[in-house]
Amino acid sequence: MIEAVLSIGGIGLTAAVALGLAAKKFAVEVDPRELAVLEALPGANCGACGFPGCGGFAKALVEGKANPNACTPGGQGTVEKIAHILGIAAVAADPRVAVVLCQGDNRQAALKYRYVGMGDCNAAQRLAEGPKQCPGGCLGLGSCARICPFGAIEITDEGLAVISRELCTGCTKCVAACPRNVIRMTPLSASVHVLCNSHDKGAQVRKYCAVGCIACHICAKTVPGAYVIEEFLARVIYEHHQEAGAAVEKCPTHCIRDFARGYPPGSRFAAPTVPVGGKSAA
Amino acid sequence: MMRKLKTFRGGLHPPEHKERTARLPIEDCPLPEELVIPLSQHIGAPAEVCVAKGDKVSRGQLIGRARGFVSVPVHASTSGEVLAVEPRPHPSGKWLPAVVLRPDGADAWGEAPTPVDHRELAPEQLRELIRSAGVVGLGGAAFPTHVKLSPPPEKPIHTLLINGVECEPYLTADHRLMLEESARILTGIDILRRVLGARRVCIGIEANKPDAIAHLDEVCRGTEVEVAALAVKYPQGAEKQLIAALVGREVPSGGLPMDLGVVVHNVGTAAAVADAVAQGMPLIERVTTLTGPALVQPKNLRVRIGTPLRHLVEVCGGLKVDLAKIICGGPMMGAAQLSLEVPVVRGTSGVLLLGEDDKAARAEGACIRCGRCVRACPSSILPTTIAAYARLDRFEDAERFRAMDCIECGCCSYSCPAAIPLVQAVRHAKAAILARRRKL
């Protein structure tokens, strides 16, 4: 009995001493600020900053190799915390959100063929450039929704991706996942958008989509400074987005949407409260 | 003849449906009112157009120059006037640049093709003749033939396999070609063997074409060309599976047949090579099978490249029922088409027209781990696992499970009782893996 206690105790003691020595000898110096910064980061490991996860970003911040406002999911609050820890001046973040520039769900937009296959936009795009007649419209198979680390994207029953302005942190992962380039990063403060991504001529657009931009120029005539029409497609000039709302009612195909008045039909997201901002703007 | 027929591991046997056209001789298809000749009809860089709207061209005249080594020129399929050079519907489903030609009815050559005796030419000269005639693999993949005829010096070719398997259901174009035009095929084989310096030549034919086997056996008697009957199993005509059956060796993962000293060419390609060299004729027509339950009179047709499918349907007596699906190629690997405006290209081995009742589209279910796809897979990979990774965007894992070895034969999707789009998922994974490799 006593031998057992002694031998096990002895092994334990030796191992403890060895571990203690090893911990001293092989200790890795960690800048305490790095841990503090890591604590302040959202911990989504989304990669929007361009570093491998929040850990990599924290290390780069402490080493002075990264810009504090590179963390889009964190928003202004995180920037201020990081600036406080590192003792630098906080730069105002420019909060951006992703917007799906399309409202052509399966009721509104015509199909090129019946797609039966894998529920992935990139896979569908490979078959004759996607089942939608519109070359730029949302395919609604949810590649963006699956990749979103924040659950900010829903696919409506009629096959349209809608991005929540509250939940989107601006990490841009969906932008990279979309084969049709229909998701764009836009200023969070701008709530009015032309929800169309087809550069076809108006007559063509009318054939396949009930809510597409037909480049009629009415928006640009109504508010000259806030809209520009390029390649048969209207765009909001986001520097002047405050005035853009005046053209929403004038658009004959209703492809201009003010998100302050709600999301596209079919979305289950509650209408955003005014101002249409995320956490940071509230 | 109770000998067991040679074959490969895996595969399956879908209903053949070849009876519609197997006994019908090849007919010449009349010229349509308008030919749409795409500049991209092969794997590799598209040809560069060298005619303009309003030009008068003669039959066989060069209308697109090859760009780079893996590229071939494109020729006018008949004489006539160039109406436009513009994007047109292409069998790939996209709108791609094409030369639109209005035939003048004369069908006149610019200068008469000059036949040469291939026995007097060096391999390099033969290869150049094949390249400038625009010859590509006519089995369906349309890979430039001269590239396959240019093995690096450290990989000498000892075996030339000629693919007369035609394992895709419905298609009978190669079958008819072997029966009716074996002389062209044999001339082509002689040229190919000369270019490659191959010792052994073997024609592989599926045992469901006994007449073709007997005929080629007879015409090859006294020559060194072997004719082998193969087990009736899809995809026996896939390059690697044909090698496994006839050479008894497996092409290494990520490797090419030339790593084993083997090159495979289709019987149609051999005939086109014979035309290119012995007749001096560019590749401006091919034999294709027009078939399917929706068609009034299925046919084997010799078609000028660029003939729109709509014209072929008219030649075949029109449609019995409303079209629900148009497939260029066979039903297993062919590509569904958006409309009948698509033209026949060099790779169009057949056109299959189906009505609504002929396509059994089932709703997708859950994988029940039955393993049928694994047993059917001729590449010995795990389609269900790779597809699962592809759906999760875990392409590194898909690559680890050898997604790149997939030959896209479709046996997995065909055998899946849950109708999971397996081959589509694996193709999706392959494309993502290739995109990532390019980025690195």
XYZ file of N, CA, C and O in Angstrom, chain A residues 136-260:
500
model
N -27.635 38.811 -64.607
C -27.041 39.304 -63.359
C -27.876 39.033 -62.121
O -27.435 39.301 -61.010
N -29.080 38.508 -62.278
C -30.001 38.381 -61.154
C -29.600 37.318 -60.143
O -28.837 36.406 -60.446
N -30.161 37.451 -58.939
C -29.889 36.510 -57.852
C -30.482 35.149 -58.198
O -31.646 35.042 -58.578
N -29.668 34.089 -58.061
C -30.152 32.737 -58.367
C -30.925 32.136 -57.204
O -31.667 31.173 -57.366
N -30.713 32.683 -56.021
C -31.505 32.273 -54.874
C -31.268 30.855 -54.385
O -32.135 30.273 -53.738
N -30.104 30.270 -54.692
C -29.836 28.912 -54.209
C -29.015 28.935 -52.913
O -28.674 27.887 -52.367
N -28.663 30.124 -52.461
C -28.180 30.259 -51.091
C -26.704 30.025 -50.831
O -26.325 29.727 -49.702
N -25.846 30.170 -51.835
C -24.412 30.030 -51.556
C -23.946 31.100 -50.576
O -23.087 30.855 -49.730
N -24.525 32.298 -50.686
C -24.140 33.401 -49.798
C -24.647 33.135 -48.387
O -23.924 33.342 -47.405
N -25.876 32.628 -48.298
C -26.466 32.407 -46.972
C -25.687 31.356 -46.198
O -25.514 31.442 -44.989
N -25.186 30.342 -46.931
C -24.450 29.278 -46.242
C -23.097 29.748 -45.743
O -22.592 29.277 -44.737
N -22.501 30.695 -46.470
C -21.149 31.100 -46.097
C -21.165 32.211 -45.044
O -20.174 32.453 -44.374
N -22.311 32.866 -44.859
C -22.371 34.014 -43.940
C -22.157 33.558 -42.492
O -22.939 32.764 -41.971
N -21.106 34.064 -41.831
C -20.841 33.602 -40.467
C -21.798 34.211 -39.445
O -21.779 33.821 -38.282
N -22.604 35.163 -39.861
C -23.446 35.886 -38.903
C -24.940 35.606 -39.089
O -25.764 36.241 -38.452
N -25.272 34.691 -39.981
C -26.671 34.368 -40.217
C -27.475 35.557 -40.694
O -28.654 35.701 -40.376
N -26.836 36.446 -41.461
C -27.491 37.694 -41.833
C -28.235 37.586 -43.158
O -28.865 38.538 -43.581
N -28.149 36.425 -43.834
C -28.758 36.310 -45.158
C -29.860 35.254 -45.115
O -29.652 34.160 -44.608
N -31.018 35.615 -45.618
C -32.101 34.633 -45.737
C -32.434 34.471 -47.213
O -32.245 35.374 -48.012
N -32.924 33.266 -47.549
C -33.410 33.016 -48.905
C -34.922 32.923 -48.790
O -35.446 32.096 -48.046
N -35.611 33.778 -49.521
C -37.072 33.774 -49.404
C -37.642 32.527 -50.088
O -36.953 31.849 -50.842
N -38.915 32.251 -49.817
C -39.558 31.075 -50.412
C -39.564 31.151 -51.932
O -39.641 30.135 -52.616
N -39.501 32.347 -52.449
C -39.515 32.516 -53.899
C -38.118 32.608 -54.480
O -37.935 33.002 -55.626
N -37.100 32.294 -53.682
C -35.747 32.210 -54.209
C -35.067 33.543 -54.430
O -34.643 33.863 -55.545
N -34.972 34.325 -53.367
C -34.229 35.584 -53.455
C -33.445 35.754 -52.162
O -33.983 35.547 -51.075
N -32.175 36.121 -52.290
C -31.366 36.363 -51.098
C -31.642 37.777 -50.594
O -31.698 38.719 -51.378
N -31.868 37.891 -49.285
C -32.066 39.205 -48.667
C -31.113 39.292 -47.489
O -31.000 38.344 -46.704
N -30.415 40.421 -47.379
C -29.424 40.574 -46.324
C -29.945 41.539 -45.267
O -30.388 42.648 -45.579
N -29.913 41.102 -44.019
C -30.375 41.939 -42.919
C -29.375 43.064 -42.662
O -28.181 42.822 -42.522
N -29.884 44.271 -42.588
C -28.999 45.411 -42.329
C -28.573 45.446 -40.870
O -27.577 46.071 -40.536
N -29.326 44.805 -39.986
C -28.930 44.757 -38.576
C -27.841 43.720 -38.346
O -26.898 43.934 -37.608
N -28.003 42.549 -39.018
C -27.087 41.443 -38.733
C -25.810 41.494 -39.558
O -24.789 40.954 -39.165
N -25.866 42.118 -40.723
C -24.681 42.154 -41.586
C -23.604 42.979 -40.912
O -23.852 44.076 -40.407
N -22.381 42.418 -40.901
C -21.264 43.132 -40.290
C -20.309 43.675 -41.334
O -19.316 44.293 -41.001
N -20.592 43.403 -42.585
C -19.731 43.924 -43.645
C -18.463 43.123 -43.863
O -17.455 43.663 -44.290
N -18.513 41.810 -43.587
C -17.280 41.015 -43.716
C -16.954 40.655 -45.162
O -15.885 40.144 -45.439
N -17.861 40.861 -46.090
C -17.682 40.662 -47.542
C -17.539 39.202 -47.994
O -17.189 38.941 -49.132
N -17.785 38.257 -47.091
C -17.647 36.857 -47.521
C -18.665 36.495 -48.597
O -18.372 35.746 -49.526
N -19.883 37.023 -48.485
C -20.925 36.692 -49.454
C -20.587 37.262 -50.823
O -20.903 36.663 -51.851
N -19.937 38.438 -50.826
C -19.589 39.068 -52.098
C -18.697 38.134 -52.899
O -18.874 37.940 -54.102
N -17.743 37.495 -52.191
C -16.823 36.590 -52.875
C -17.504 35.293 -53.288
O -17.106 34.666 -54.264
N -18.557 34.886 -52.543
C -19.187 33.592 -52.836
C -20.165 33.678 -53.997
O -20.499 32.668 -54.599
N -20.654 34.880 -54.324
C -21.710 35.015 -55.331
C -21.144 34.939 -56.746
O -20.270 35.720 -57.107
N -21.635 33.994 -57.567
C -21.101 33.883 -58.923
C -21.620 34.972 -59.859
O -21.121 35.124 -60.956
N -22.653 35.706 -59.442
C -23.277 36.665 -60.353
C -22.924 38.106 -60.016
O -23.427 39.022 -60.651
N -22.089 38.280 -58.993
C -21.642 39.615 -58.643
C -22.821 40.538 -58.341
O -22.818 41.717 -58.686
N -23.850 39.994 -57.705
C -25.063 40.779 -57.459
C -25.052 41.360 -56.044
O -25.870 42.201 -55.699
N -24.107 40.931 -55.212
C -24.007 41.475 -53.854
C -22.906 42.535 -53.847
O -21.797 42.285 -54.315
N -23.239 43.713 -53.358
C -22.260 44.811 -53.335
C -22.171 45.378 -51.924
O -23.147 45.361 -51.173
N -21.006 45.910 -51.589
C -20.828 46.587 -50.310
C -21.240 48.040 -50.492
O -20.786 48.707 -51.426
N -22.114 48.495 -49.591
C -22.612 49.862 -49.705
C -22.553 50.505 -48.329
O -22.535 49.800 -47.314
N -22.525 51.842 -48.262
C -22.491 52.493 -46.948
C -23.744 52.143 -46.143
O -24.848 52.122 -46.695
N -23.549 51.859 -44.872
C -24.673 51.506 -44.013
C -25.695 52.639 -43.943
O -26.891 52.412 -43.849
N -25.188 53.857 -44.027
C -26.091 54.999 -43.898
C -27.019 55.161 -45.101
O -28.077 55.763 -44.999
N -26.613 54.590 -46.244
C -27.445 54.739 -47.439
C -28.507 53.655 -47.452
O -28.193 52.474 -47.498
N -29.765 54.055 -47.411
C -30.823 53.047 -47.364
C -31.537 52.878 -48.695
O -32.310 51.956 -48.875
N -31.274 53.771 -49.652
C -31.950 53.682 -50.949
C -31.010 53.049 -51.972
O -29.860 53.470 -52.111
N -31.490 52.014 -52.656
C -30.657 51.300 -53.626
C -31.467 50.949 -54.850
O -32.666 50.706 -54.754
N -30.776 50.912 -56.002
C -31.412 50.391 -57.213
C -31.185 48.886 -57.196
O -30.072 48.409 -57.357
N -32.260 48.129 -56.971
C -32.107 46.685 -56.817
C -32.223 45.978 -58.167
O -33.203 45.291 -58.458
N -31.215 46.199 -58.993
C -31.153 45.514 -60.280
C -29.701 45.389 -60.673
O -28.882 46.240 -60.338
N -29.370 44.320 -61.370
C -27.978 44.065 -61.726
C -27.882 43.638 -63.180
O -26.957 42.933 -63.561
N -28.837 44.049 -64.010
C -28.795 43.651 -65.419
C -28.370 44.835 -66.274
O -28.986 45.894 -66.219
N -27.344 44.615 -67.063
C -26.889 45.667 -67.959
C -27.528 45.556 -69.343
O -27.093 46.210 -70.281
N -28.548 44.700 -69.471
C -29.224 44.592 -70.761
C -30.069 45.839 -71.003
O -30.420 46.562 -70.082
N -30.432 46.041 -72.272
C -31.279 47.182 -72.609
C -32.674 46.995 -72.033
O -33.113 45.864 -71.796
N -33.385 48.094 -71.867
C -34.686 48.059 -71.223
C -35.663 47.066 -71.824
O -36.313 46.302 -71.116
N -35.731 47.041 -73.173
C -36.682 46.150 -73.830
C -36.385 44.699 -73.467
O -37.286 43.891 -73.234
N -35.109 44.394 -73.407
C -34.670 43.045 -73.057
C -35.052 42.720 -71.611
O -35.609 41.664 -71.313
N -34.762 43.668 -70.714
C -35.046 43.450 -69.292
C -36.541 43.208 -69.090
O -36.939 42.314 -68.350
N -37.372 43.980 -69.777
C -38.826 43.836 -69.637
C -39.289 42.428 -69.976
O -40.276 41.947 -69.442
N -38.562 41.778 -70.906
C -38.970 40.442 -71.331
C -38.811 39.426 -70.208
O -39.528 38.444 -70.154
N -37.795 39.597 -69.360
C -37.553 38.540 -68.379
C -37.724 38.961 -66.922
O -37.603 38.126 -66.031
N -37.988 40.237 -66.661
C -38.112 40.602 -65.253
C -39.112 41.730 -65.076
O -39.082 42.722 -65.808
N -40.002 41.573 -64.105
C -41.028 42.586 -63.864
C -40.510 43.722 -63.009
O -41.126 44.785 -62.941
N -39.385 43.507 -62.325
C -38.890 44.548 -61.418
C -37.453 44.949 -61.759
O -36.688 45.322 -60.889
N -37.094 44.858 -63.047
C -35.738 45.212 -63.445
C -35.626 46.665 -63.853
O -36.617 47.304 -64.211
N -34.415 47.191 -63.819
C -34.171 48.579 -64.258
C -34.162 48.613 -65.778
O -33.443 47.870 -66.423
N -34.996 49.500 -66.341
C -35.093 49.593 -67.800
C -34.363 50.835 -68.310
O -34.499 51.205 -69.474
N -33.588 51.456 -67.434
C -32.771 52.612 -67.807
C -33.595 53.724 -68.448
O -33.222 54.305 -69.452
N -34.752 54.027 -67.831
C -35.626 55.051 -68.402
C -35.185 56.461 -68.020
O -35.726 57.431 -68.526
N -34.243 56.570 -67.091
C -33.687 57.859 -66.650
C -34.640 58.685 -65.800
O -34.328 59.817 -65.472
N -35.797 58.148 -65.426
C -36.731 58.959 -64.636
C -36.117 59.311 -63.275
O -36.226 60.436 -62.791
N -35.409 58.363 -62.677
C -34.789 58.630 -61.367
C -33.772 59.756 -61.479
O -33.725 60.664 -60.636
N -32.955 59.703 -62.525
C -31.914 60.716 -62.684
C -32.536 62.078 -62.990
O -31.991 63.117 -62.613
N -33.692 62.076 -63.660
C -34.348 63.349 -63.956
C -35.010 63.910 -62.699
O -35.066 65.123 -62.512
N -35.520 63.003 -61.852
C -36.177 63.448 -60.630
C -35.163 64.039 -59.649
O -35.369 65.105 -59.082
N -34.085 63.289 -59.423
C -33.036 63.774 -58.510
C -31.708 63.726 -59.265
O -30.980 62.742 -59.184
N -31.386 64.765 -59.988
C -30.242 64.698 -60.902
C -28.926 64.297 -60.230
O -28.137 63.568 -60.812
N -28.686 64.732 -59.022
C -27.377 64.463 -58.437
C -27.232 63.090 -57.819
O -26.121 62.674 -57.500
N -28.332 62.387 -57.599
C -28.249 61.174 -56.789
C -28.209 59.896 -57.608
O -27.978 58.819 -57.062
N -28.455 59.986 -58.912
C -28.464 58.764 -59.721
C -27.580 58.913 -60.941
O -27.445 60.005 -61.495
N -26.990 57.815 -61.352
C -26.215 57.796 -62.583
C -26.641 56.542 -63.348
O -26.899 55.496 -62.750
N -26.791 56.669 -64.674
C -27.152 55.501 -65.485
C -25.945 55.120 -66.330
O -25.476 55.896 -67.149
N -25.454 53.922 -66.065
C -24.292 53.427 -66.815
C -24.643 52.079 -67.412
O -25.145 51.200 -66.716
N -24.380 51.904 -68.680
C -24.661 50.648 -69.378
C -26.086 50.149 -69.089
O -26.286 49.021 -68.644
N -27.035 51.013 -69.266
C -28.457 50.672 -69.131
C -28.840 50.240 -67.718
O -29.737 49.437 -67.532
N -28.143 50.735 -66.739
C -28.474 50.383 -65.370
C -28.270 51.608 -64.475
O -27.224 52.236 -64.508
N -29.311 51.933 -63.685
C -29.214 53.072 -62.773
C -28.493 52.653 -61.503
O -28.607 51.510 -61.049
N -27.742 53.585 -60.926
C -27.060 53.355 -59.666
C -27.247 54.589 -58.792
O -27.261 55.704 -59.312
N -27.340 54.380 -57.481
C -27.381 55.516 -56.570
C -25.948 56.026 -56.403
O -25.023 55.229 -56.246
N -25.781 57.334 -56.483
C -24.476 57.901 -56.134
C -24.491 58.054 -54.616
O -25.189 58.910 -54.073
N -23.755 57.190 -53.923
C -23.949 57.069 -52.484
C -23.500 58.303 -51.702
O -23.931 58.506 -50.579
N -22.667 59.148 -52.310
C -22.296 60.392 -51.620
C -23.530 61.284 -51.437
O -23.591 62.104 -50.540
N -24.491 61.131 -52.324
C -25.692 61.968 -52.264
C -26.928 61.132 -51.977
O -28.000 61.388 -52.507
N -26.766 60.097 -51.141
C -27.870 59.167 -50.962
C -29.057 59.795 -50.236
O -30.179 59.326 -50.367
N -28.804 60.876 -49.489
C -29.912 61.464 -48.729
C -31.045 61.907 -49.642
O -32.209 61.801 -49.295
N -30.671 62.400 -50.846
C -31.712 62.915 -51.748
C -32.371 61.797 -52.557
O -33.418 61.986 -53.172
N -31.720 60.600 -52.577
C -32.141 59.556 -53.515
C -33.573 59.084 -53.280
O -34.249 58.639 -54.204
N -34.045 59.211 -52.046
C -35.364 58.688 -51.695
C -36.495 59.278 -52.517
O -37.517 58.618 -52.733
N -36.307 60.505 -53.019
C -37.378 61.179 -53.752
C -37.769 60.449 -55.027
O -38.880 60.624 -55.534
N -36.876 59.605 -55.564
C -37.171 58.941 -56.836
C -37.817 57.575 -56.649
O -38.278 56.971 -57.615
N -37.907 57.097 -55.401
C -38.405 55.734 -55.164
C -39.796 55.552 -55.758
O -40.071 54.580 -56.461
N -40.678 56.525 -55.492
C -42.064 56.403 -55.959
C -42.175 56.576 -57.470
O -43.130 56.121 -58.087
N -41.209 57.284 -58.066
C -41.310 57.597 -59.497
C -40.904 56.433 -60.379
O -41.263 56.385 -61.556
N -40.124 55.512 -59.853
C -39.579 54.424 -60.687
C -40.714 53.557 -61.228
O -41.486 52.985 -60.456
N -40.836 53.455 -62.582
C -41.975 52.718 -63.141
C -41.931 51.215 -62.865
O -42.971 50.559 -62.852
N -40.754 50.651 -62.682
C -40.709 49.201 -62.446
C -40.488 48.880 -60.966
O -40.356 47.717 -60.596
N -40.481 49.904 -60.136
C -40.290 49.743 -58.688
C -39.022 48.973 -58.355
O -39.015 48.120 -57.481
N -37.940 49.279 -59.085
C -36.700 48.576 -58.768
C -35.837 49.395 -57.808
O -34.796 48.934 -57.379
N -36.283 50.608 -57.451
C -35.556 51.366 -56.426
C -36.240 51.116 -55.094
O -37.459 51.243 -54.984
N -35.470 50.700 -54.115
C -36.068 50.393 -52.808
C -35.398 51.210 -51.722
O -34.173 51.337 -51.697
N -36.246 51.735 -50.847
C -35.732 52.389 -49.643
C -35.871 51.374 -48.511
O -36.981 51.031 -48.096
N -34.711 50.863 -48.048
C -34.760 49.819 -47.025
C -35.369 50.316 -45.724
O -35.805 49.528 -44.896
N -35.406 51.640 -45.546
C -36.038 52.163 -44.338
C -37.522 51.820 -44.312
O -38.147 51.767 -43.267
